[in-house]
Amino acid sequence: MRPQTEALIVIDVQNDFCPGGALAVAGGDQILAPINALMDQFSTVVLTQDWHPADHSSFADNHPGAAPFSLTDMPYGPQVLWPTHCVHGTKGAAFHAGLKTDPAQLIIRKGFRPQIDSYSAFFENDRKTATGLDGYLRNRGITHLTFVGLATDYCVAYSALDAASLGYQATVILGACRAIDLNGSLAAATANLRAAGVVLND
Ligand code: VGL
Ligand code: ZN
């Protein structure tokens, strides 16, 4: 068992990010076994869930004429327009049935405000609106975070980068993550993670 100062943060292991889902990440279901096994080592396990209303502004479907995976300008900066995914309450938004959820003490939902997307478990894409996760972890004296889940280059990377900038020791276990890899986003994300001092493990 790891020290009580460590937490495992499991990002968005939801049906829509797994094979057959609306925004399927290749091999997304291959990480279930390693994540489930890792949970046994941590006294604090947090799960996140991408949790969008149907009218969410990150969906290409809500921008007439826009193609999925194209970029748009939001008041907070450029935003990828995604296929409609993880609509709250749908099967696609549910955790993959193979993910152990009993060990989780907290489930953080993010991306529920129609006008702001949220990749990070800490801050929405305006980089200002907090999810509350930092307060929860700090309150419990947690200083070391290990990140796993989907997708490496979006929600996992943004979460780990925010963790580092908030002062946590952050590690990403790449073998327990899978990437979307849109226009070089995986290489960019790993470079940013290394530059921020996030430890990348197999
Ligand atoms: C994610 C794109 C859109 C993720 C969520 O979980 O990485 N990516 N929404
Ligand atoms: Zn999303």
CSV table of C-alpha atoms and ligand atoms in Angstrom, one decimal:
chain,number,residue,atom,x,y,z
A,1,MET,CA,0.0,0.0,0.0
A,2,ARG,CA,1.3,3.5,-0.8
A,3,PRO,CA,1.4,6.2,1.8
A,4,GLN,CA,-1.8,8.1,2.6
A,5,THR,CA,-0.4,11.2,0.9
A,6,GLU,CA,-0.9,9.6,-2.5
A,7,ALA,CA,-4.0,9.4,-4.6
A,8,LEU,CA,-4.8,7.6,-7.9
A,9,ILE,CA,-6.8,9.8,-10.3
A,10,VAL,CA,-8.6,7.8,-12.9
A,11,ILE,CA,-9.6,10.0,-15.8
A,12,ASP,CA,-12.8,9.4,-17.9
A,13,VAL,CA,-12.9,5.6,-18.4
A,14,GLN,CA,-16.3,5.9,-19.9
A,15,ASN,CA,-18.1,4.0,-22.7
A,16,ASP,CA,-17.9,6.8,-25.2
A,17,PHE,CA,-14.0,6.8,-25.0
A,18,CYS,CA,-13.8,3.0,-25.4
A,19,PRO,CA,-14.1,1.0,-28.6
A,20,GLY,CA,-17.7,1.3,-29.9
A,21,GLY,CA,-18.2,4.6,-28.3
A,22,ALA,CA,-18.9,8.0,-29.8
A,23,LEU,CA,-15.3,9.3,-29.3
A,24,ALA,CA,-13.6,6.0,-29.2
A,25,VAL,CA,-9.9,6.0,-28.2
A,26,ALA,CA,-8.0,3.1,-29.8
A,27,GLY,CA,-7.3,0.4,-27.2
A,28,GLY,CA,-9.2,2.4,-24.6
A,29,ASP,CA,-10.5,-0.9,-23.0
A,30,GLN,CA,-7.0,-2.3,-22.7
A,31,ILE,CA,-6.3,-0.1,-19.7
A,32,LEU,CA,-9.1,-1.6,-17.5
A,33,ALA,CA,-7.0,-4.4,-16.0
A,34,PRO,CA,-3.9,-2.3,-15.2
A,35,ILE,CA,-6.1,0.5,-13.7
A,36,ASN,CA,-8.1,-2.0,-11.6
A,37,ALA,CA,-4.9,-3.5,-10.3
A,38,LEU,CA,-3.4,-0.1,-9.4
A,39,MET,CA,-6.5,0.8,-7.3
A,40,ASP,CA,-5.4,-1.8,-4.7
A,41,GLN,CA,-2.2,0.2,-4.0
A,42,PHE,CA,-4.0,3.5,-3.1
A,43,SER,CA,-6.0,4.5,-0.1
A,44,THR,CA,-7.5,7.3,-2.1
A,45,VAL,CA,-9.0,6.7,-5.5
A,46,VAL,CA,-10.8,9.5,-7.4
A,47,LEU,CA,-12.7,8.9,-10.7
A,48,THR,CA,-13.6,11.6,-13.2
A,49,GLN,CA,-16.4,11.6,-15.6
A,50,ASP,CA,-16.8,13.8,-18.7
A,51,TRP,CA,-20.4,14.9,-18.2
A,52,HIS,CA,-21.9,17.1,-20.9
A,53,PRO,CA,-25.4,18.5,-21.5
A,54,ALA,CA,-26.8,17.7,-25.0
A,55,ASP,CA,-26.4,21.4,-26.0
A,56,HIS,CA,-22.7,21.5,-25.0
A,57,SER,CA,-20.7,24.0,-27.0
A,58,SER,CA,-17.8,21.5,-27.6
A,59,PHE,CA,-20.0,19.4,-29.8
A,60,ALA,CA,-19.6,19.9,-33.6
A,61,ASP,CA,-23.3,19.0,-33.8
A,62,ASN,CA,-24.1,22.3,-32.0
A,63,HIS,CA,-22.2,24.4,-34.6
A,64,PRO,CA,-24.1,24.1,-37.9
A,65,GLY,CA,-21.7,23.3,-40.8
A,66,ALA,CA,-18.7,22.5,-38.5
A,67,ALA,CA,-16.9,19.2,-38.9
A,68,PRO,CA,-16.0,17.0,-36.0
A,69,PHE,CA,-12.4,17.5,-35.0
A,70,SER,CA,-12.3,21.1,-36.5
A,71,LEU,CA,-11.3,24.1,-34.3
A,72,THR,CA,-13.5,26.9,-33.3
A,73,ASP,CA,-12.8,30.1,-31.3
A,74,MET,CA,-14.4,30.3,-27.8
A,75,PRO,CA,-14.2,33.3,-25.6
A,76,TYR,CA,-11.5,31.4,-23.7
A,77,GLY,CA,-9.5,30.5,-26.8
A,78,PRO,CA,-9.4,27.8,-29.5
A,79,GLN,CA,-11.5,24.7,-28.8
A,80,VAL,CA,-11.7,21.4,-30.7
A,81,LEU,CA,-15.2,20.5,-31.8
A,82,TRP,CA,-15.8,16.9,-30.8
A,83,PRO,CA,-18.4,14.4,-31.9
A,84,THR,CA,-21.3,14.4,-29.4
A,85,HIS,CA,-20.1,12.3,-26.5
A,86,CYS,CA,-20.6,11.7,-22.8
A,87,VAL,CA,-24.0,13.3,-22.6
A,88,HIS,CA,-25.0,13.1,-19.0
A,89,GLY,CA,-27.2,10.2,-18.1
A,90,THR,CA,-26.6,8.2,-21.3
A,91,LYS,CA,-24.9,4.8,-21.6
A,92,GLY,CA,-21.9,6.6,-23.3
A,93,ALA,CA,-21.3,8.7,-20.2
A,94,ALA,CA,-21.4,5.7,-17.9
A,95,PHE,CA,-18.1,4.2,-16.7
A,96,HIS,CA,-17.0,1.1,-18.7
A,97,ALA,CA,-18.6,-1.9,-17.0
A,98,GLY,CA,-15.1,-3.4,-16.5
A,99,LEU,CA,-13.9,-0.5,-14.4
A,100,LYS,CA,-13.9,-1.2,-10.7
A,101,THR,CA,-15.7,1.8,-9.1
A,102,ASP,CA,-16.2,0.5,-5.5
A,103,PRO,CA,-12.8,1.7,-4.4
A,104,ALA,CA,-13.5,5.3,-5.5
A,105,GLN,CA,-14.2,7.7,-2.7
A,106,LEU,CA,-15.0,10.7,-5.0
A,107,ILE,CA,-16.3,11.0,-8.5
A,108,ILE,CA,-15.7,14.4,-10.1
A,109,ARG,CA,-17.9,15.3,-13.0
A,110,LYS,CA,-16.7,18.0,-15.4
A,111,GLY,CA,-17.8,19.8,-18.6
A,112,PHE,CA,-21.4,20.2,-17.4
A,113,ARG,CA,-21.5,24.0,-18.1
A,114,PRO,CA,-22.8,24.4,-21.7
A,115,GLN,CA,-20.5,27.2,-22.6
A,116,ILE,CA,-17.2,25.9,-21.3
A,117,ASP,CA,-15.4,22.6,-22.0
A,118,SER,CA,-13.3,21.0,-19.3
A,119,TYR,CA,-10.5,18.7,-20.0
A,120,SER,CA,-8.7,19.0,-16.7
A,121,ALA,CA,-10.0,17.4,-13.4
A,122,PHE,CA,-9.0,20.7,-11.7
A,123,PHE,CA,-9.9,23.6,-14.0
A,124,GLU,CA,-12.3,24.1,-16.9
A,125,ASN,CA,-10.9,25.2,-20.3
A,126,ASP,CA,-11.2,28.9,-19.3
A,127,ARG,CA,-8.4,27.9,-16.9
A,128,LYS,CA,-10.2,29.7,-14.1
A,129,THR,CA,-13.4,27.8,-13.1
A,130,ALA,CA,-12.4,25.2,-10.5
A,131,THR,CA,-13.9,21.8,-10.1
A,132,GLY,CA,-13.1,21.6,-6.4
A,133,LEU,CA,-10.7,18.7,-6.7
A,134,ASP,CA,-7.7,20.7,-5.5
A,135,GLY,CA,-9.6,21.6,-2.2
A,136,TYR,CA,-10.6,18.0,-1.6
A,137,LEU,CA,-7.1,16.6,-2.1
A,138,ARG,CA,-5.4,19.4,-0.1
A,139,ASN,CA,-7.9,19.0,2.7
A,140,ARG,CA,-6.9,15.4,3.0
A,141,GLY,CA,-3.2,16.1,3.0
A,142,ILE,CA,-2.6,14.5,-0.4
A,143,THR,CA,0.6,15.6,-2.1
A,144,HIS,CA,1.4,12.9,-4.7
A,145,LEU,CA,-1.0,12.1,-7.6
A,146,THR,CA,-0.8,9.3,-10.1
A,147,PHE,CA,-2.9,9.7,-13.3
A,148,VAL,CA,-4.3,7.0,-15.6
A,149,GLY,CA,-7.2,6.9,-18.0
A,150,LEU,CA,-8.4,8.5,-21.2
A,151,ALA,CA,-7.3,10.3,-23.2
A,152,THR,CA,-3.5,10.7,-22.6
A,153,ASP,CA,-3.2,13.8,-24.7
A,154,TYR,CA,-6.4,15.6,-23.5
A,155,CYS,CA,-8.0,15.0,-20.2
A,156,VAL,CA,-5.1,13.1,-18.6
A,157,ALA,CA,-2.4,15.6,-19.8
A,158,TYR,CA,-4.4,18.7,-18.8
A,159,SER,CA,-5.1,17.2,-15.4
A,160,ALA,CA,-1.5,16.3,-14.8
A,161,LEU,CA,-0.2,19.7,-16.0
A,162,ASP,CA,-2.6,21.4,-13.6
A,163,ALA,CA,-1.6,19.1,-10.8
A,164,ALA,CA,2.1,20.1,-11.3
A,165,SER,CA,1.3,23.8,-11.5
A,166,LEU,CA,-0.8,23.5,-8.3
A,167,GLY,CA,2.3,22.0,-6.5
A,168,TYR,CA,1.5,18.3,-6.5
A,169,GLN,CA,4.1,15.7,-7.4
A,170,ALA,CA,2.5,14.2,-10.5
A,171,THR,CA,3.1,11.0,-12.3
A,172,VAL,CA,1.3,9.6,-15.5
A,173,ILE,CA,1.5,5.9,-16.1
A,174,LEU,CA,1.4,5.8,-19.9
A,175,GLY,CA,0.7,2.1,-20.0
A,176,ALA,CA,-2.6,2.7,-18.3
A,177,CYS,CA,-3.6,5.5,-20.7
A,178,ARG,CA,-4.5,5.7,-24.4
A,179,ALA,CA,-4.4,8.7,-26.7
A,180,ILE,CA,-6.7,10.4,-29.3
A,181,ASP,CA,-3.6,11.7,-31.1
A,182,LEU,CA,-5.2,14.5,-33.2
A,183,ASN,CA,-2.6,16.4,-35.3
A,184,GLY,CA,0.4,15.5,-33.2
A,185,SER,CA,-1.4,16.1,-29.9
A,186,LEU,CA,0.2,13.1,-28.2
A,187,ALA,CA,3.8,14.3,-28.9
A,188,ALA,CA,2.9,17.8,-27.8
A,189,ALA,CA,1.3,16.6,-24.6
A,190,THR,CA,4.2,14.4,-23.6
A,191,ALA,CA,6.7,17.2,-24.3
A,192,ASN,CA,4.6,19.6,-22.2
A,193,LEU,CA,4.3,17.0,-19.4
A,194,ARG,CA,8.0,16.5,-19.3
A,195,ALA,CA,8.7,20.2,-19.3
A,196,ALA,CA,6.4,20.7,-16.4
A,197,GLY,CA,8.2,18.0,-14.3
A,198,VAL,CA,5.5,15.4,-14.5
A,199,VAL,CA,7.0,11.9,-14.2
A,200,LEU,CA,6.1,9.7,-17.2
A,201,ASN,CA,6.2,5.9,-16.4
A,202,ASP,CA,5.4,2.9,-18.4
B,1,VGL,C1,-11.8,14.2,-23.6
B,1,VGL,C2,-12.1,15.2,-25.6
B,1,VGL,C3,-13.4,15.7,-25.2
B,1,VGL,C4,-11.0,13.3,-22.7
B,1,VGL,C5,-13.0,14.7,-23.2
B,1,VGL,O1,-11.5,12.7,-21.8
B,1,VGL,O2,-9.7,13.3,-23.0
B,1,VGL,N1,-11.4,14.4,-24.8
B,1,VGL,N2,-13.8,15.4,-24.0
B,2,ZN,ZN,-15.8,15.9,-23.5
